[in-house]
PDB file of C-alpha atoms in Angstrom:
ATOM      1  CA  UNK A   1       0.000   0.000   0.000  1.00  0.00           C
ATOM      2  CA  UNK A   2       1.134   3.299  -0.996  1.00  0.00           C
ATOM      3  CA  UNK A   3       1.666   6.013   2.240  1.00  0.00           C
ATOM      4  CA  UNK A   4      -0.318   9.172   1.439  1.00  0.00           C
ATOM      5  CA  UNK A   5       1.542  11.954   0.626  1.00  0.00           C
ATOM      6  CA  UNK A   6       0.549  15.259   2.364  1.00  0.00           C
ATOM      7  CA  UNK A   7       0.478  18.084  -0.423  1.00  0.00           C
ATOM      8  CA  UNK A   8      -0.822  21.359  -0.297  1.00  0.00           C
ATOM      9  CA  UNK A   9      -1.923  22.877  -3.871  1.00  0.00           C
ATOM     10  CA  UNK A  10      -2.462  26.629  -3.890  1.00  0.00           C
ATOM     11  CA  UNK A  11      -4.307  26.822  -6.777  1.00  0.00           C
ATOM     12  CA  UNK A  12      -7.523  25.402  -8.335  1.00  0.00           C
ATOM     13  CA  UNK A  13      -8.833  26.017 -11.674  1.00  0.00           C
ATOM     14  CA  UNK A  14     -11.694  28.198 -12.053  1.00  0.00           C
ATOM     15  CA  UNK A  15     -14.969  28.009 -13.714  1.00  0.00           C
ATOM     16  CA  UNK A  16     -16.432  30.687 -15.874  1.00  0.00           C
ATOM     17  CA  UNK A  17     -17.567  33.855 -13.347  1.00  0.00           C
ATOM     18  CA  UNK A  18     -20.791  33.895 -15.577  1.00  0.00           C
ATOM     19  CA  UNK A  19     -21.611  30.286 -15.838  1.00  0.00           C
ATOM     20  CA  UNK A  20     -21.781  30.618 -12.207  1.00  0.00           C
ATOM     21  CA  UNK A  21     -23.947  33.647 -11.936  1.00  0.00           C
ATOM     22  CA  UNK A  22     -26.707  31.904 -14.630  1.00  0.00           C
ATOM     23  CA  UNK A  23     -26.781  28.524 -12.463  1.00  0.00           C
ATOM     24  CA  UNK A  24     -27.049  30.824  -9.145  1.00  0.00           C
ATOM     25  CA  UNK A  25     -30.488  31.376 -10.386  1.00  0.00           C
ATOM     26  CA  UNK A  26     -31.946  28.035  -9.727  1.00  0.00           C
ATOM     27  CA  UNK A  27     -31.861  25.495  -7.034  1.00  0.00           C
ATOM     28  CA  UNK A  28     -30.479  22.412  -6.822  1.00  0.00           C
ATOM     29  CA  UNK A  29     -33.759  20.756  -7.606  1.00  0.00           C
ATOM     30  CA  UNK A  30     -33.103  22.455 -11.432  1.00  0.00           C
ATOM     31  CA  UNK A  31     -29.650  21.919 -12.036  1.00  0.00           C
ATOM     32  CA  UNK A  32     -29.784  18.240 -10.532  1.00  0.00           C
ATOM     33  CA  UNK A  33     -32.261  17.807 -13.409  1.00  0.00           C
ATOM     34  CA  UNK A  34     -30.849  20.046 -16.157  1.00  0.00           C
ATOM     35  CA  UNK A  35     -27.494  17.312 -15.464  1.00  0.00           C
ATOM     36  CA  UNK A  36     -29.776  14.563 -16.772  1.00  0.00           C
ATOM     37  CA  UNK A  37     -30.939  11.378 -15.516  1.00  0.00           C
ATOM     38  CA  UNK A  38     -27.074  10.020 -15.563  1.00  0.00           C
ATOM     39  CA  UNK A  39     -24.973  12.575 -14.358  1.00  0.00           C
ATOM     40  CA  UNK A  40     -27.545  14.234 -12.137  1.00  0.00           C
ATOM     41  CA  UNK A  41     -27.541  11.105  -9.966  1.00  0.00           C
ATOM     42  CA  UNK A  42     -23.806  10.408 -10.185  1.00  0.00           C
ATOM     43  CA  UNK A  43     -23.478  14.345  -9.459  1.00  0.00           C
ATOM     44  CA  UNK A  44     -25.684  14.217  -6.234  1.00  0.00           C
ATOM     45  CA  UNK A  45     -24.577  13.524  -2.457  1.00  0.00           C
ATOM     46  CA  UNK A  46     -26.902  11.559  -0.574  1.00  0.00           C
ATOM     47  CA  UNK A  47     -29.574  12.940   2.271  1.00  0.00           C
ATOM     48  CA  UNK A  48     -26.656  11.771   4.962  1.00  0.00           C
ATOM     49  CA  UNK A  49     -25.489  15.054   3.848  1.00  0.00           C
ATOM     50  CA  UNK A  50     -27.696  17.877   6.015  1.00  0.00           C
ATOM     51  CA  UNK A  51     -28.080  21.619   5.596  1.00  0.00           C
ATOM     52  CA  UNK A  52     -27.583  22.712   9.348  1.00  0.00           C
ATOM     53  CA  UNK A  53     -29.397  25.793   9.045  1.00  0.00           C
ATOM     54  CA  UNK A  54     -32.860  26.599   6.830  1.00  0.00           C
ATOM     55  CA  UNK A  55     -32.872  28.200   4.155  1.00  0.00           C
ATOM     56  CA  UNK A  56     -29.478  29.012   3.080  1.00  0.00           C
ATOM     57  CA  UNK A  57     -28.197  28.366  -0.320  1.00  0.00           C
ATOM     58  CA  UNK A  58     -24.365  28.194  -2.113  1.00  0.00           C
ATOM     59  CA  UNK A  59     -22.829  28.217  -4.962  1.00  0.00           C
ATOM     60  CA  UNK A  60     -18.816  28.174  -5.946  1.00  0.00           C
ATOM     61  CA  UNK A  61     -15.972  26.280  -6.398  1.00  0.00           C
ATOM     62  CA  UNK A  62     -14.707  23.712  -4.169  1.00  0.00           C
ATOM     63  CA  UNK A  63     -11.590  24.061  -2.815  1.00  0.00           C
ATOM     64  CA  UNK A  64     -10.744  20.194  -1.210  1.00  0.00           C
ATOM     65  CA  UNK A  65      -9.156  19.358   1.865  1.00  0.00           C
ATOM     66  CA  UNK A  66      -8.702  15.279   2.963  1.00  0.00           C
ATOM     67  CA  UNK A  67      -8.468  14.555   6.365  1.00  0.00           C
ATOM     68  CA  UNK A  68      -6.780  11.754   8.646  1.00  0.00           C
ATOM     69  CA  UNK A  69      -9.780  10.609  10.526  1.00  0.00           C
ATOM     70  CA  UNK A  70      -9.507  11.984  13.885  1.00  0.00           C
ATOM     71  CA  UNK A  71      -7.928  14.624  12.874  1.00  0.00           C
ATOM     72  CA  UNK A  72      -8.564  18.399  10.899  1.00  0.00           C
ATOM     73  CA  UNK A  73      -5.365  19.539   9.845  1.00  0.00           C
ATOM     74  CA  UNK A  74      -6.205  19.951   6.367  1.00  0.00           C
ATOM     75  CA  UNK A  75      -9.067  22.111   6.592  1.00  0.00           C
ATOM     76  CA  UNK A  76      -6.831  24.526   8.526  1.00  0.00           C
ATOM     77  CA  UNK A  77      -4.858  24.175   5.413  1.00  0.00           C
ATOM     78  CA  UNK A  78      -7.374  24.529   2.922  1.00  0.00           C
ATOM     79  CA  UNK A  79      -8.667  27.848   4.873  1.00  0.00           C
ATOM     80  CA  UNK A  80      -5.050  29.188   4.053  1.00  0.00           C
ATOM     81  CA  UNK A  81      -5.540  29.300   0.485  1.00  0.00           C
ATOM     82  CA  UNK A  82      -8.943  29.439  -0.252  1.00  0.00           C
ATOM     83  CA  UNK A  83     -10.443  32.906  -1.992  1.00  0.00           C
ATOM     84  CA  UNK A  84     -13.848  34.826  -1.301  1.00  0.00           C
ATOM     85  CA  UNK A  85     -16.507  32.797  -3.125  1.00  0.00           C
ATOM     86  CA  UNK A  86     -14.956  29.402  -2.824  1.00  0.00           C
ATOM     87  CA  UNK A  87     -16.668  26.400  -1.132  1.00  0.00           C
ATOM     88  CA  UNK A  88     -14.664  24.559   1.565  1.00  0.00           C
ATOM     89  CA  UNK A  89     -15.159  20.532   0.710  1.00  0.00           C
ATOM     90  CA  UNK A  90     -14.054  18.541   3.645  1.00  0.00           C
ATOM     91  CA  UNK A  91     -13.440  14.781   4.373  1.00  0.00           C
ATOM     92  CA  UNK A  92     -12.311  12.139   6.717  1.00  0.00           C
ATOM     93  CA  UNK A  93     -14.476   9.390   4.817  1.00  0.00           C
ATOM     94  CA  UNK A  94     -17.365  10.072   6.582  1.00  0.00           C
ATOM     95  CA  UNK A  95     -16.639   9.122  10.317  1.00  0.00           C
ATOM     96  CA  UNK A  96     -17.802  11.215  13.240  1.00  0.00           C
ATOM     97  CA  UNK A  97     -14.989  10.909  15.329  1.00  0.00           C
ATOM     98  CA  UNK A  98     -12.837  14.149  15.665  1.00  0.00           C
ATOM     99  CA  UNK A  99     -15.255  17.144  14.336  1.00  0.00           C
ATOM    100  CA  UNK A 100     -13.923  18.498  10.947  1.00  0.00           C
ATOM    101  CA  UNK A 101     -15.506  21.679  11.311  1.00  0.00           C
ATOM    102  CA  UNK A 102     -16.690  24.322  14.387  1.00  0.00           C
ATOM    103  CA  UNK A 103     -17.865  27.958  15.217  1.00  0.00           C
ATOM    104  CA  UNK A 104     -13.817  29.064  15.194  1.00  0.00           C
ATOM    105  CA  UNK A 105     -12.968  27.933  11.484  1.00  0.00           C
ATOM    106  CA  UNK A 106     -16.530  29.219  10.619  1.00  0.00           C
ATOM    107  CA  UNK A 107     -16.165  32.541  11.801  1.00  0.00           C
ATOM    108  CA  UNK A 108     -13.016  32.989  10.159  1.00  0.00           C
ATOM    109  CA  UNK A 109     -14.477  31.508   6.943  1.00  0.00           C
ATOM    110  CA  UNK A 110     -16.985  34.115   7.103  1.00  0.00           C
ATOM    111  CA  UNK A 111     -14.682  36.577   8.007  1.00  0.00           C
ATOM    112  CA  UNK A 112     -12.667  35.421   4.378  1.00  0.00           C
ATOM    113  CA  UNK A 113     -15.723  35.893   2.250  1.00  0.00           C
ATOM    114  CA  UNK A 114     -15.737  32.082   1.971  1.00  0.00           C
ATOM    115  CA  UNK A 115     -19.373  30.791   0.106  1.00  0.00           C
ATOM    116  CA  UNK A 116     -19.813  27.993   2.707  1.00  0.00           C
ATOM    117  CA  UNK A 117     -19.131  24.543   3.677  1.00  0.00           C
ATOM    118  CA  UNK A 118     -19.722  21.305   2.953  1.00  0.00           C
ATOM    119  CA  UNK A 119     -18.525  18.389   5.389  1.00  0.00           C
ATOM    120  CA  UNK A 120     -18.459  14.877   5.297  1.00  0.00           C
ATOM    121  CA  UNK A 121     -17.703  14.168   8.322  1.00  0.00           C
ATOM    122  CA  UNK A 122     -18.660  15.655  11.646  1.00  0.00           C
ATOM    123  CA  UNK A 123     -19.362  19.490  12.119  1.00  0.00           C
ATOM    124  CA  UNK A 124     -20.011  20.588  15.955  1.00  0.00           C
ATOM    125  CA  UNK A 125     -21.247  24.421  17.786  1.00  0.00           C
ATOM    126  CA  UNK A 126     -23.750  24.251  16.001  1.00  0.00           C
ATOM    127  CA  UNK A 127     -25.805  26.836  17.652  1.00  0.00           C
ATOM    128  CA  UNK A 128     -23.366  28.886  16.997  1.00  0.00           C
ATOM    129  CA  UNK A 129     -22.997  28.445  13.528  1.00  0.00           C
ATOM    130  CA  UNK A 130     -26.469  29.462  13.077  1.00  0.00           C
ATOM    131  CA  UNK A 131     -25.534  32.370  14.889  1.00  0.00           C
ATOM    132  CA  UNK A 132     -22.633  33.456  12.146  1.00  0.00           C
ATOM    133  CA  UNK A 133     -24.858  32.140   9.784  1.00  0.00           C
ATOM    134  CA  UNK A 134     -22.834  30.834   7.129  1.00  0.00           C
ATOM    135  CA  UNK A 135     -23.876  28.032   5.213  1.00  0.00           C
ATOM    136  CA  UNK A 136     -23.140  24.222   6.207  1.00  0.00           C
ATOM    137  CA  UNK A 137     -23.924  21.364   5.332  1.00  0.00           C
ATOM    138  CA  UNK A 138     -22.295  18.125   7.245  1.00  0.00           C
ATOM    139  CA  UNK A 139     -22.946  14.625   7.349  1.00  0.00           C
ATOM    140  CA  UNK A 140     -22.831  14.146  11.121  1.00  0.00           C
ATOM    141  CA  UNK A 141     -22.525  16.348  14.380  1.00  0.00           C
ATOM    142  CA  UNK A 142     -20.240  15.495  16.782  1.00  0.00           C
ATOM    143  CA  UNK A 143     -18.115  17.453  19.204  1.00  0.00           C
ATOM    144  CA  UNK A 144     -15.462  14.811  19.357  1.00  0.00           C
ATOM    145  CA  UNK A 145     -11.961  16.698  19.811  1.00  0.00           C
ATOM    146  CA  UNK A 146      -9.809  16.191  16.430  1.00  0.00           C
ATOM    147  CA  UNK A 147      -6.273  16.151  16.407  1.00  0.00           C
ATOM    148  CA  UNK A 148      -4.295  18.428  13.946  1.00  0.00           C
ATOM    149  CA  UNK A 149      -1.144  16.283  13.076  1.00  0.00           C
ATOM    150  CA  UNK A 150      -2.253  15.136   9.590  1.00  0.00           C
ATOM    151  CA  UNK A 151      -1.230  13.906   7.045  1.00  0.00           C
ATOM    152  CA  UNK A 152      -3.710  16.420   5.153  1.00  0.00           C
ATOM    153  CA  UNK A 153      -3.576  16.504   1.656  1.00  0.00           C
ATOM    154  CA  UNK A 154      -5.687  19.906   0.149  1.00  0.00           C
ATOM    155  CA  UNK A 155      -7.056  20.750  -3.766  1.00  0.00           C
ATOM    156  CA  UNK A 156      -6.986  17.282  -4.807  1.00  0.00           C
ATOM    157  CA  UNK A 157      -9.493  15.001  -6.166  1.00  0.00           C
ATOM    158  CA  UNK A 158     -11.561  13.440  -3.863  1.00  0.00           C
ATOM    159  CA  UNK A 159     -14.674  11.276  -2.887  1.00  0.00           C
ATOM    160  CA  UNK A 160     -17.156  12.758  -0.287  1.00  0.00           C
ATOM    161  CA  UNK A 161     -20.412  11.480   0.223  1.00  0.00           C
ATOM    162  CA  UNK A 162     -20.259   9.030  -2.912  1.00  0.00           C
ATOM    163  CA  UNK A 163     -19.282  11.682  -5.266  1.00  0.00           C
ATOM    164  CA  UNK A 164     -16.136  12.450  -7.178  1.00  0.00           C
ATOM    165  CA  UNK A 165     -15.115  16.362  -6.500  1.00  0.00           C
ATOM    166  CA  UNK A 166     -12.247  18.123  -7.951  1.00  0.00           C
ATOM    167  CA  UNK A 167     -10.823  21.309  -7.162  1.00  0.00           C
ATOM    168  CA  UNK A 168     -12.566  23.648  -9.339  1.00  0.00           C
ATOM    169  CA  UNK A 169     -15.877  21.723  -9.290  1.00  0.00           C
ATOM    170  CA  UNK A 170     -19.009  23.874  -8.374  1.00  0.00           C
ATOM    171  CA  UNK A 171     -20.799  23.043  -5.673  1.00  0.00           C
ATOM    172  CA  UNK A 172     -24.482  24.060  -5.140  1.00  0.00           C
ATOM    173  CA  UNK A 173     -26.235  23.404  -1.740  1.00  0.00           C
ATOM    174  CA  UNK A 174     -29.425  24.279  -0.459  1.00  0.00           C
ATOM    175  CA  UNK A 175     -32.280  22.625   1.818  1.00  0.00           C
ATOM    176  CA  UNK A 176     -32.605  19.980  -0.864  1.00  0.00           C
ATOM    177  CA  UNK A 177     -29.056  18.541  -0.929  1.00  0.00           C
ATOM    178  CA  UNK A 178     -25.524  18.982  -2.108  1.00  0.00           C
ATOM    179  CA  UNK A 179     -24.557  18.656  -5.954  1.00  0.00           C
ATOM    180  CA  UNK A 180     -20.932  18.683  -7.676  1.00  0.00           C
ATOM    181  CA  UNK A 181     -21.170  19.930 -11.002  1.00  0.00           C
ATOM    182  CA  UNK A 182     -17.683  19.161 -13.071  1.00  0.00           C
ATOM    183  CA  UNK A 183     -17.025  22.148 -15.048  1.00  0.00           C
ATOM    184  CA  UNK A 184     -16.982  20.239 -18.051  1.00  0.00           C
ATOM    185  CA  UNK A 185     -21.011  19.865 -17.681  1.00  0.00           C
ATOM    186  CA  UNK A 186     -21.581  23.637 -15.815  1.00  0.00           C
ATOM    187  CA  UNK A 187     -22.841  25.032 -19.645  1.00  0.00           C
ATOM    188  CA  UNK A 188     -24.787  21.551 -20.017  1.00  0.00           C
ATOM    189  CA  UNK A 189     -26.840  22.169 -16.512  1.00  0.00           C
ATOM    190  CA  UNK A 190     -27.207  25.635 -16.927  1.00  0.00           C
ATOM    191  CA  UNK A 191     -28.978  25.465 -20.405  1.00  0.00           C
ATOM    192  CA  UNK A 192     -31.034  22.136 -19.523  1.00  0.00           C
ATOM    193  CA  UNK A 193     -31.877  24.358 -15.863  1.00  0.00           C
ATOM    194  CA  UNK A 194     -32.926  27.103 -18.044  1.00  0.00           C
ATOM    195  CA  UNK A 195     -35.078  25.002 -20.101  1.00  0.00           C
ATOM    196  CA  UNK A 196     -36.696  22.989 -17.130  1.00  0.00           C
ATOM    197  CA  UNK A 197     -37.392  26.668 -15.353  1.00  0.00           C
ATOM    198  CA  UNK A 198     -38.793  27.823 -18.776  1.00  0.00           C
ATOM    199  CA  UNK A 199     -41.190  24.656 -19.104  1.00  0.00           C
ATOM    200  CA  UNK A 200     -42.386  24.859 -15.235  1.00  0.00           C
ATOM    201  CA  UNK A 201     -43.778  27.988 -16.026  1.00  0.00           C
ATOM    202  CA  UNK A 202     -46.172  26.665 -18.911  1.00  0.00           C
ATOM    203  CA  UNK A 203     -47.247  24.143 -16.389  1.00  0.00           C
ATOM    204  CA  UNK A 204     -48.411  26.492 -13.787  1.00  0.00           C
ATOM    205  CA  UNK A 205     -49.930  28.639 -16.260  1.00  0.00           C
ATOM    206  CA  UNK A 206     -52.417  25.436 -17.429  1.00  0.00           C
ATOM    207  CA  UNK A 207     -52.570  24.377 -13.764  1.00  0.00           C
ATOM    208  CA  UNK A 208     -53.721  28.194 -12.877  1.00  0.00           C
ATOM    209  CA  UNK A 209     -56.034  28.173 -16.072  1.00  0.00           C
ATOM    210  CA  UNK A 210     -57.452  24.288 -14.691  1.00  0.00           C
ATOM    211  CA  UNK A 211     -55.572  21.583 -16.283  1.00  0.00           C
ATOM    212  CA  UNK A 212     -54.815  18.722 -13.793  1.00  0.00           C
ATOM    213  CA  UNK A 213     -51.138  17.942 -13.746  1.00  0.00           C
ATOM    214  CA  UNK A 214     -52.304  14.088 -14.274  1.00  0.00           C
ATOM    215  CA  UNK A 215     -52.978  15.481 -17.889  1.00  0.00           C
ATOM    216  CA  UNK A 216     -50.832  17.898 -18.710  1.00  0.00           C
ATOM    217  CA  UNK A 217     -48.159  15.346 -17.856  1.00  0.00           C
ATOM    218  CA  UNK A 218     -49.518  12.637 -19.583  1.00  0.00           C
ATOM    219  CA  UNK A 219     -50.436  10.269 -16.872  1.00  0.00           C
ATOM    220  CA  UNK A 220     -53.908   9.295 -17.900  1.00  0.00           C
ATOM    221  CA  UNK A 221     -52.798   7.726 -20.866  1.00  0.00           C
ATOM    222  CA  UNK A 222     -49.851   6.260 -19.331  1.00  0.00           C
ATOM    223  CA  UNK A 223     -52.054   4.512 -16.983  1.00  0.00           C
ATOM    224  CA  UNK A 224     -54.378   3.101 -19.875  1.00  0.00           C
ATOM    225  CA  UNK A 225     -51.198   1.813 -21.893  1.00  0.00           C
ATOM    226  CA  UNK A 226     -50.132  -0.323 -18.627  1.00  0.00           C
ATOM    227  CA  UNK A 227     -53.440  -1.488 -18.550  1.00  0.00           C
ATOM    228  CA  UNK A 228     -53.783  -0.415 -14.712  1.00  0.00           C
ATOM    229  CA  UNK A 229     -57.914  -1.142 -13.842  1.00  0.00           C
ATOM    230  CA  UNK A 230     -59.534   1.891 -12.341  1.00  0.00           C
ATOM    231  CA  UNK A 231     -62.318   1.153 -10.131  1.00  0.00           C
ATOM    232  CA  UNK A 232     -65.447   3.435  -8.560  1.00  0.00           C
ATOM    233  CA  UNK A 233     -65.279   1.272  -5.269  1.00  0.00           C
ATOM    234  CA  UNK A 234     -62.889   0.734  -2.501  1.00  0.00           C
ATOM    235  CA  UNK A 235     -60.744  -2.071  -1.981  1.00  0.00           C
ATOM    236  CA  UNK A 236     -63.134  -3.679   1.116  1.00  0.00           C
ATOM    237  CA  UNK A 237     -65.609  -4.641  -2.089  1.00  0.00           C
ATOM    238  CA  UNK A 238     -63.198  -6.896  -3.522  1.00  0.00           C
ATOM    239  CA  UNK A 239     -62.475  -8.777  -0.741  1.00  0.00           C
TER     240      UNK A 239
END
């Protein structure tokens, strides 16, 4: 087995400054779907990972720190060299012992301009974080004490929560969950999130003017195709 190597890279490439601002207009809902049915699932953390305050949303580049697990080190690190508008993407592989992230590195992630956080792992003062309110989103909450030795390895490639993020990588968060988008596909869920937006309109114009979404949508004759039986009665009469 290969020993980790500790590494600290200063700098990550950046995505376009006006690709971000068109996919800061929609929520992850949109841009999860605007992906596609493929990427949008391989592109979206799982509902381990919770926003610990309501209603906040991010958007940015990810700036990656790995972690030893019971240890934080490398989010120390990657608070050296991250920029105002960057996301803060932090991992021990998903234990809770030793809490990556607390009120301290929060306030001076605020305090940086720093979009938010997103932690898999254990984040703990969490009352407090509300109070600072800046965006989190963890895994786990734990106030476990973490050790800052290392090794710590930060703007690399890594997996967090089941899903491949690179430095550079934008990372939108809001009550409905965490997704990576690879910069390579930003354009691609953009446009389809424009599109989706622009259709979801049309619907709640017809639903407004009467139409029953089980129509609009197509569902009525889906349900005749499969040949499901529709019955005036409740299920007691066919017993």
């Amino acid at each position: 087995m290969r020993p980790v190597k500790s590494v600290i890279y200063k700098r990550i490439p950046r995505p376009d400054p006006a690709l971000i601002e068109r996919a800061s207009q929609f929520g992850v809902a949109d841009l999860h779907e605007g992906l596609g049915a493929v990427a949008g699932r391989m592109c979206l953390m799982t509902p381990k990972m919770q926003a610990r305050q309501e209603g906040r949303r991010l958007i940015g580049p990810a700036i990656t720190a790995w972690n030893y697990p019971g240890d934080n080190l490398a989010i120390h690190c990657a608070l050296e060299v991250a920029q105002a508008g960057d996301v803060l993407v932090l991992t021990n592989g998903g234990g809770h012992q030793g809490a990556l992230w607390g009120d301290v590195a929060c306030g001076f992630a605020k305090k940086q301009g720093l979009a938010g956080a997103v932690v898999e792992g254990a984040a703990r003062d969490i009352d407090a974080i509300r109070e600072l309110d800046f965006p989190v989103w963890s895994t786990a909450i734990s106030v476990e004490h973490p050790e800052k030795r290392g090794p710590a390895a930060v703007n690399v490639p890594l997996t967090v929560d089941g899903v491949i993020v690179e430095p550079g990588d934008i990372i939108c968060a809001d009550t409905d969950g965490v997704l990576v988008i690879p910069q390579a596909l930003l354009r691609h869920a953009v446009e389809g999130a424009e599109k989706r937006a622009a259709t979801e309109v049309g619907i709640r114009k017809r639903i407004a003017a009467g139409e029953r979404p089980f129509d609009i949508f197509g569902f009525r004759t889906a349900v005749v195709e499969m040949g499901i039986e529709i019955k005036d009665s409740t299920w007691r009469d066919d017993r």
